[in-house]
């Protein structure tokens, strides 16, 4: 009973963090929401793997957030033009539809994949909201964050299926590599303008 409430709380935290990533306009809060996504993923993985490997996933995610934060993407986060209240309502309705789809499809997918229902819910929420964010974003930094969110959801689903340390290491390298590429994409235009001024 307590474990069921814990997983429900994790689902709510994942949904709240990914909705903020979708509609939020402040980059620091967005990176905090991405850190929450990785914390939720680590707690889910803790139910399947050893605490050491769950800690590796948590530290890897937070390192990716730190790499992105070091780029200081103040202008790269805000959508231009700002979505306004109509755009925000549209994003929220789309997020609600993704959540509805997740809770409709997850019981069917549990029959075909050897993953527990809470991990299926959490992974589908993260992957679905990440794909929604990826489709609705126009800024490169937001697209990198959406890819990291989608990858965290896939990582969670795949961890429930395959418990291999090698696969965990490859997924860790992909996460860090994507964060480094995203950081470069953010800082490259300012480096180019700095070269032109000299």
PDB file of N, CA and C in Angstrom, residues 54-115:
ATOM      1  N   UNK A  54      21.299   2.735  -9.395  1.00  0.00           N
ATOM      2  CA  UNK A  54      20.323   3.835  -9.389  1.00  0.00           C
ATOM      3  C   UNK A  54      21.020   5.163  -9.098  1.00  0.00           C
ATOM      4  N   UNK A  55      22.019   5.129  -8.218  1.00  0.00           N
ATOM      5  CA  UNK A  55      22.783   6.342  -7.922  1.00  0.00           C
ATOM      6  C   UNK A  55      23.586   6.801  -9.133  1.00  0.00           C
ATOM      7  N   UNK A  56      24.084   5.843  -9.922  1.00  0.00           N
ATOM      8  CA  UNK A  56      24.804   6.202 -11.149  1.00  0.00           C
ATOM      9  C   UNK A  56      23.871   6.947 -12.101  1.00  0.00           C
ATOM     10  N   UNK A  57      22.646   6.467 -12.246  1.00  0.00           N
ATOM     11  CA  UNK A  57      21.677   7.144 -13.111  1.00  0.00           C
ATOM     12  C   UNK A  57      21.374   8.552 -12.596  1.00  0.00           C
ATOM     13  N   UNK A  58      21.236   8.683 -11.281  1.00  0.00           N
ATOM     14  CA  UNK A  58      20.939   9.993 -10.690  1.00  0.00           C
ATOM     15  C   UNK A  58      22.096  10.962 -10.909  1.00  0.00           C
ATOM     16  N   UNK A  59      23.301  10.520 -10.620  1.00  0.00           N
ATOM     17  CA  UNK A  59      24.472  11.387 -10.770  1.00  0.00           C
ATOM     18  C   UNK A  59      24.684  11.751 -12.239  1.00  0.00           C
ATOM     19  N   UNK A  60      24.473  10.798 -13.140  1.00  0.00           N
ATOM     20  CA  UNK A  60      24.613  11.085 -14.571  1.00  0.00           C
ATOM     21  C   UNK A  60      23.619  12.153 -15.008  1.00  0.00           C
ATOM     22  N   UNK A  61      22.382  12.021 -14.584  1.00  0.00           N
ATOM     23  CA  UNK A  61      21.366  13.012 -14.939  1.00  0.00           C
ATOM     24  C   UNK A  61      21.685  14.380 -14.387  1.00  0.00           C
ATOM     25  N   UNK A  62      22.110  14.416 -13.139  1.00  0.00           N
ATOM     26  CA  UNK A  62      22.429  15.716 -12.543  1.00  0.00           C
ATOM     27  C   UNK A  62      23.689  16.314 -13.169  1.00  0.00           C
ATOM     28  N   UNK A  63      24.631  15.469 -13.609  1.00  0.00           N
ATOM     29  CA  UNK A  63      25.790  15.996 -14.334  1.00  0.00           C
ATOM     30  C   UNK A  63      25.355  16.604 -15.669  1.00  0.00           C
ATOM     31  N   UNK A  64      24.410  15.967 -16.342  1.00  0.00           N
ATOM     32  CA  UNK A  64      23.888  16.523 -17.595  1.00  0.00           C
ATOM     33  C   UNK A  64      23.215  17.873 -17.342  1.00  0.00           C
ATOM     34  N   UNK A  65      22.474  17.982 -16.244  1.00  0.00           N
ATOM     35  CA  UNK A  65      21.843  19.260 -15.892  1.00  0.00           C
ATOM     36  C   UNK A  65      22.906  20.311 -15.601  1.00  0.00           C
ATOM     37  N   UNK A  66      23.974  19.916 -14.911  1.00  0.00           N
ATOM     38  CA  UNK A  66      25.049  20.871 -14.594  1.00  0.00           C
ATOM     39  C   UNK A  66      25.766  21.339 -15.861  1.00  0.00           C
ATOM     40  N   UNK A  67      25.978  20.434 -16.805  1.00  0.00           N
ATOM     41  CA  UNK A  67      26.625  20.817 -18.063  1.00  0.00           C
ATOM     42  C   UNK A  67      25.746  21.806 -18.819  1.00  0.00           C
ATOM     43  N   UNK A  68      24.450  21.545 -18.860  1.00  0.00           N
ATOM     44  CA  UNK A  68      23.543  22.471 -19.537  1.00  0.00           C
ATOM     45  C   UNK A  68      23.457  23.806 -18.800  1.00  0.00           C
ATOM     46  N   UNK A  69      23.478  23.756 -17.482  1.00  0.00           N
ATOM     47  CA  UNK A  69      23.420  24.991 -16.704  1.00  0.00           C
ATOM     48  C   UNK A  69      24.664  25.831 -16.852  1.00  0.00           C
ATOM     49  N   UNK A  70      25.795  25.194 -17.090  1.00  0.00           N
ATOM     50  CA  UNK A  70      27.043  25.947 -17.266  1.00  0.00           C
ATOM     51  C   UNK A  70      27.011  26.786 -18.533  1.00  0.00           C
ATOM     52  N   UNK A  71      26.168  26.412 -19.498  1.00  0.00           N
ATOM     53  CA  UNK A  71      26.056  27.186 -20.731  1.00  0.00           C
ATOM     54  C   UNK A  71      25.234  28.460 -20.534  1.00  0.00           C
ATOM     55  N   UNK A  72      24.526  28.565 -19.428  1.00  0.00           N
ATOM     56  CA  UNK A  72      23.686  29.721 -19.089  1.00  0.00           C
ATOM     57  C   UNK A  72      22.791  30.129 -20.259  1.00  0.00           C
ATOM     58  N   UNK A  73      21.796  29.317 -20.536  1.00  0.00           N
ATOM     59  CA  UNK A  73      20.983  29.514 -21.737  1.00  0.00           C
ATOM     60  C   UNK A  73      19.829  30.495 -21.558  1.00  0.00           C
ATOM     61  N   UNK A  74      20.068  31.677 -21.046  1.00  0.00           N
ATOM     62  CA  UNK A  74      18.982  32.618 -20.746  1.00  0.00           C
ATOM     63  C   UNK A  74      18.129  32.909 -21.984  1.00  0.00           C
ATOM     64  N   UNK A  75      18.747  33.187 -23.112  1.00  0.00           N
ATOM     65  CA  UNK A  75      17.981  33.498 -24.315  1.00  0.00           C
ATOM     66  C   UNK A  75      17.566  32.241 -25.073  1.00  0.00           C
ATOM     67  N   UNK A  76      18.285  31.158 -24.868  1.00  0.00           N
ATOM     68  CA  UNK A  76      17.985  29.932 -25.594  1.00  0.00           C
ATOM     69  C   UNK A  76      16.789  29.177 -25.056  1.00  0.00           C
ATOM     70  N   UNK A  77      16.265  29.562 -23.915  1.00  0.00           N
ATOM     71  CA  UNK A  77      15.151  28.845 -23.298  1.00  0.00           C
ATOM     72  C   UNK A  77      13.815  29.444 -23.684  1.00  0.00           C
ATOM     73  N   UNK A  78      13.726  30.774 -23.697  1.00  0.00           N
ATOM     74  CA  UNK A  78      12.441  31.426 -23.964  1.00  0.00           C
ATOM     75  C   UNK A  78      12.044  31.263 -25.427  1.00  0.00           C
ATOM     76  N   UNK A  79      10.768  30.921 -25.604  1.00  0.00           N
ATOM     77  CA  UNK A  79      10.241  30.829 -26.963  1.00  0.00           C
ATOM     78  C   UNK A  79      10.073  32.231 -27.527  1.00  0.00           C
ATOM     79  N   UNK A  80      10.330  32.387 -28.808  1.00  0.00           N
ATOM     80  CA  UNK A  80      10.095  33.685 -29.431  1.00  0.00           C
ATOM     81  C   UNK A  80       9.200  33.471 -30.650  1.00  0.00           C
ATOM     82  N   UNK A  81       8.075  34.110 -30.717  1.00  0.00           N
ATOM     83  CA  UNK A  81       7.473  34.998 -29.732  1.00  0.00           C
ATOM     84  C   UNK A  81       6.912  34.189 -28.559  1.00  0.00           C
ATOM     85  N   UNK A  82       6.739  34.839 -27.393  1.00  0.00           N
ATOM     86  CA  UNK A  82       6.186  34.130 -26.231  1.00  0.00           C
ATOM     87  C   UNK A  82       4.806  33.553 -26.560  1.00  0.00           C
ATOM     88  N   UNK A  83       4.485  32.372 -26.023  1.00  0.00           N
ATOM     89  CA  UNK A  83       3.247  31.704 -26.412  1.00  0.00           C
ATOM     90  C   UNK A  83       1.974  32.421 -25.963  1.00  0.00           C
ATOM     91  N   UNK A  84       2.035  33.264 -24.916  1.00  0.00           N
ATOM     92  CA  UNK A  84       0.823  33.914 -24.424  1.00  0.00           C
ATOM     93  C   UNK A  84      -0.068  32.914 -23.706  1.00  0.00           C
ATOM     94  N   UNK A  85      -1.222  33.391 -23.269  1.00  0.00           N
ATOM     95  CA  UNK A  85      -2.085  32.502 -22.478  1.00  0.00           C
ATOM     96  C   UNK A  85      -2.764  31.462 -23.358  1.00  0.00           C
ATOM     97  N   UNK A  86      -3.051  31.790 -24.612  1.00  0.00           N
ATOM     98  CA  UNK A  86      -3.671  30.810 -25.504  1.00  0.00           C
ATOM     99  C   UNK A  86      -2.694  29.664 -25.791  1.00  0.00           C
ATOM    100  N   UNK A  87      -1.434  30.007 -26.044  1.00  0.00           N
ATOM    101  CA  UNK A  87      -0.431  28.979 -26.280  1.00  0.00           C
ATOM    102  C   UNK A  87      -0.203  28.109 -25.056  1.00  0.00           C
ATOM    103  N   UNK A  88      -0.213  28.737 -23.887  1.00  0.00           N
ATOM    104  CA  UNK A  88      -0.037  27.977 -22.644  1.00  0.00           C
ATOM    105  C   UNK A  88      -1.198  27.016 -22.426  1.00  0.00           C
ATOM    106  N   UNK A  89      -2.427  27.484 -22.672  1.00  0.00           N
ATOM    107  CA  UNK A  89      -3.597  26.609 -22.535  1.00  0.00           C
ATOM    108  C   UNK A  89      -3.507  25.455 -23.532  1.00  0.00           C
ATOM    109  N   UNK A  90      -3.077  25.750 -24.755  1.00  0.00           N
ATOM    110  CA  UNK A  90      -2.923  24.696 -25.762  1.00  0.00           C
ATOM    111  C   UNK A  90      -1.900  23.657 -25.314  1.00  0.00           C
ATOM    112  N   UNK A  91      -0.765  24.132 -24.773  1.00  0.00           N
ATOM    113  CA  UNK A  91       0.254  23.205 -24.277  1.00  0.00           C
ATOM    114  C   UNK A  91      -0.294  22.341 -23.140  1.00  0.00           C
ATOM    115  N   UNK A  92      -1.066  22.947 -22.243  1.00  0.00           N
ATOM    116  CA  UNK A  92      -1.625  22.191 -21.116  1.00  0.00           C
ATOM    117  C   UNK A  92      -2.644  21.164 -21.589  1.00  0.00           C
ATOM    118  N   UNK A  93      -3.465  21.520 -22.561  1.00  0.00           N
ATOM    119  CA  UNK A  93      -4.440  20.561 -23.102  1.00  0.00           C
ATOM    120  C   UNK A  93      -3.709  19.410 -23.797  1.00  0.00           C
ATOM    121  N   UNK A  94      -2.667  19.733 -24.554  1.00  0.00           N
ATOM    122  CA  UNK A  94      -1.884  18.677 -25.208  1.00  0.00           C
ATOM    123  C   UNK A  94      -1.229  17.762 -24.174  1.00  0.00           C
ATOM    124  N   UNK A  95      -0.725  18.349 -23.073  1.00  0.00           N
ATOM    125  CA  UNK A  95      -0.126  17.538 -22.004  1.00  0.00           C
ATOM    126  C   UNK A  95      -1.178  16.644 -21.358  1.00  0.00           C
ATOM    127  N   UNK A  96      -2.379  17.166 -21.170  1.00  0.00           N
ATOM    128  CA  UNK A  96      -3.459  16.354 -20.594  1.00  0.00           C
ATOM    129  C   UNK A  96      -3.817  15.192 -21.522  1.00  0.00           C
ATOM    130  N   UNK A  97      -3.803  15.441 -22.829  1.00  0.00           N
ATOM    131  CA  UNK A  97      -4.086  14.364 -23.780  1.00  0.00           C
ATOM    132  C   UNK A  97      -3.002  13.290 -23.760  1.00  0.00           C
ATOM    133  N   UNK A  98      -1.743  13.711 -23.612  1.00  0.00           N
ATOM    134  CA  UNK A  98      -0.656  12.732 -23.510  1.00  0.00           C
ATOM    135  C   UNK A  98      -0.815  11.902 -22.234  1.00  0.00           C
ATOM    136  N   UNK A  99      -1.144  12.568 -21.120  1.00  0.00           N
ATOM    137  CA  UNK A  99      -1.346  11.836 -19.858  1.00  0.00           C
ATOM    138  C   UNK A  99      -2.515  10.864 -19.982  1.00  0.00           C
ATOM    139  N   UNK A 100      -3.581  11.296 -20.626  1.00  0.00           N
ATOM    140  CA  UNK A 100      -4.733  10.412 -20.843  1.00  0.00           C
ATOM    141  C   UNK A 100      -4.349   9.213 -21.707  1.00  0.00           C
ATOM    142  N   UNK A 101      -3.551   9.477 -22.743  1.00  0.00           N
ATOM    143  CA  UNK A 101      -3.081   8.385 -23.597  1.00  0.00           C
ATOM    144  C   UNK A 101      -2.209   7.407 -22.822  1.00  0.00           C
ATOM    145  N   UNK A 102      -1.335   7.934 -21.979  1.00  0.00           N
ATOM    146  CA  UNK A 102      -0.456   7.069 -21.182  1.00  0.00           C
ATOM    147  C   UNK A 102      -1.274   6.164 -20.276  1.00  0.00           C
ATOM    148  N   UNK A 103      -2.240   6.740 -19.564  1.00  0.00           N
ATOM    149  CA  UNK A 103      -3.021   5.926 -18.636  1.00  0.00           C
ATOM    150  C   UNK A 103      -3.992   4.997 -19.349  1.00  0.00           C
ATOM    151  N   UNK A 104      -4.276   5.250 -20.627  1.00  0.00           N
ATOM    152  CA  UNK A 104      -5.115   4.344 -21.398  1.00  0.00           C
ATOM    153  C   UNK A 104      -4.312   3.180 -21.979  1.00  0.00           C
ATOM    154  N   UNK A 105      -3.089   3.472 -22.421  1.00  0.00           N
ATOM    155  CA  UNK A 105      -2.286   2.476 -23.126  1.00  0.00           C
ATOM    156  C   UNK A 105      -1.437   1.626 -22.177  1.00  0.00           C
ATOM    157  N   UNK A 106      -1.033   2.180 -21.044  1.00  0.00           N
ATOM    158  CA  UNK A 106      -0.115   1.472 -20.136  1.00  0.00           C
ATOM    159  C   UNK A 106      -0.628   0.101 -19.691  1.00  0.00           C
ATOM    160  N   UNK A 107      -1.913  -0.054 -19.310  1.00  0.00           N
ATOM    161  CA  UNK A 107      -2.351  -1.405 -18.922  1.00  0.00           C
ATOM    162  C   UNK A 107      -2.245  -2.430 -20.046  1.00  0.00           C
ATOM    163  N   UNK A 108      -2.426  -1.989 -21.282  1.00  0.00           N
ATOM    164  CA  UNK A 108      -2.283  -2.919 -22.410  1.00  0.00           C
ATOM    165  C   UNK A 108      -0.824  -3.265 -22.658  1.00  0.00           C
ATOM    166  N   UNK A 109       0.055  -2.296 -22.499  1.00  0.00           N
ATOM    167  CA  UNK A 109       1.474  -2.540 -22.766  1.00  0.00           C
ATOM    168  C   UNK A 109       2.112  -3.419 -21.701  1.00  0.00           C
ATOM    169  N   UNK A 110       1.587  -3.388 -20.485  1.00  0.00           N
ATOM    170  CA  UNK A 110       2.131  -4.228 -19.415  1.00  0.00           C
ATOM    171  C   UNK A 110       1.951  -5.704 -19.764  1.00  0.00           C
ATOM    172  N   UNK A 111       0.922  -6.018 -20.527  1.00  0.00           N
ATOM    173  CA  UNK A 111       0.694  -7.413 -20.933  1.00  0.00           C
ATOM    174  C   UNK A 111       1.788  -7.921 -21.872  1.00  0.00           C
ATOM    175  N   UNK A 112       2.339  -7.025 -22.692  1.00  0.00           N
ATOM    176  CA  UNK A 112       3.282  -7.442 -23.723  1.00  0.00           C
ATOM    177  C   UNK A 112       4.746  -7.220 -23.360  1.00  0.00           C
ATOM    178  N   UNK A 113       5.015  -6.351 -22.408  1.00  0.00           N
ATOM    179  CA  UNK A 113       6.388  -6.069 -22.001  1.00  0.00           C
ATOM    180  C   UNK A 113       6.584  -6.509 -20.559  1.00  0.00           C
ATOM    181  N   UNK A 114       7.728  -7.134 -20.250  1.00  0.00           N
ATOM    182  CA  UNK A 114       7.957  -7.612 -18.874  1.00  0.00           C
ATOM    183  C   UNK A 114       8.402  -6.481 -17.941  1.00  0.00           C
ATOM    184  N   UNK A 115       7.556  -5.475 -17.791  1.00  0.00           N
ATOM    185  CA  UNK A 115       7.852  -4.318 -16.946  1.00  0.00           C
ATOM    186  C   UNK A 115       6.685  -4.143 -15.990  1.00  0.00           C
TER     187      UNK A 115
END
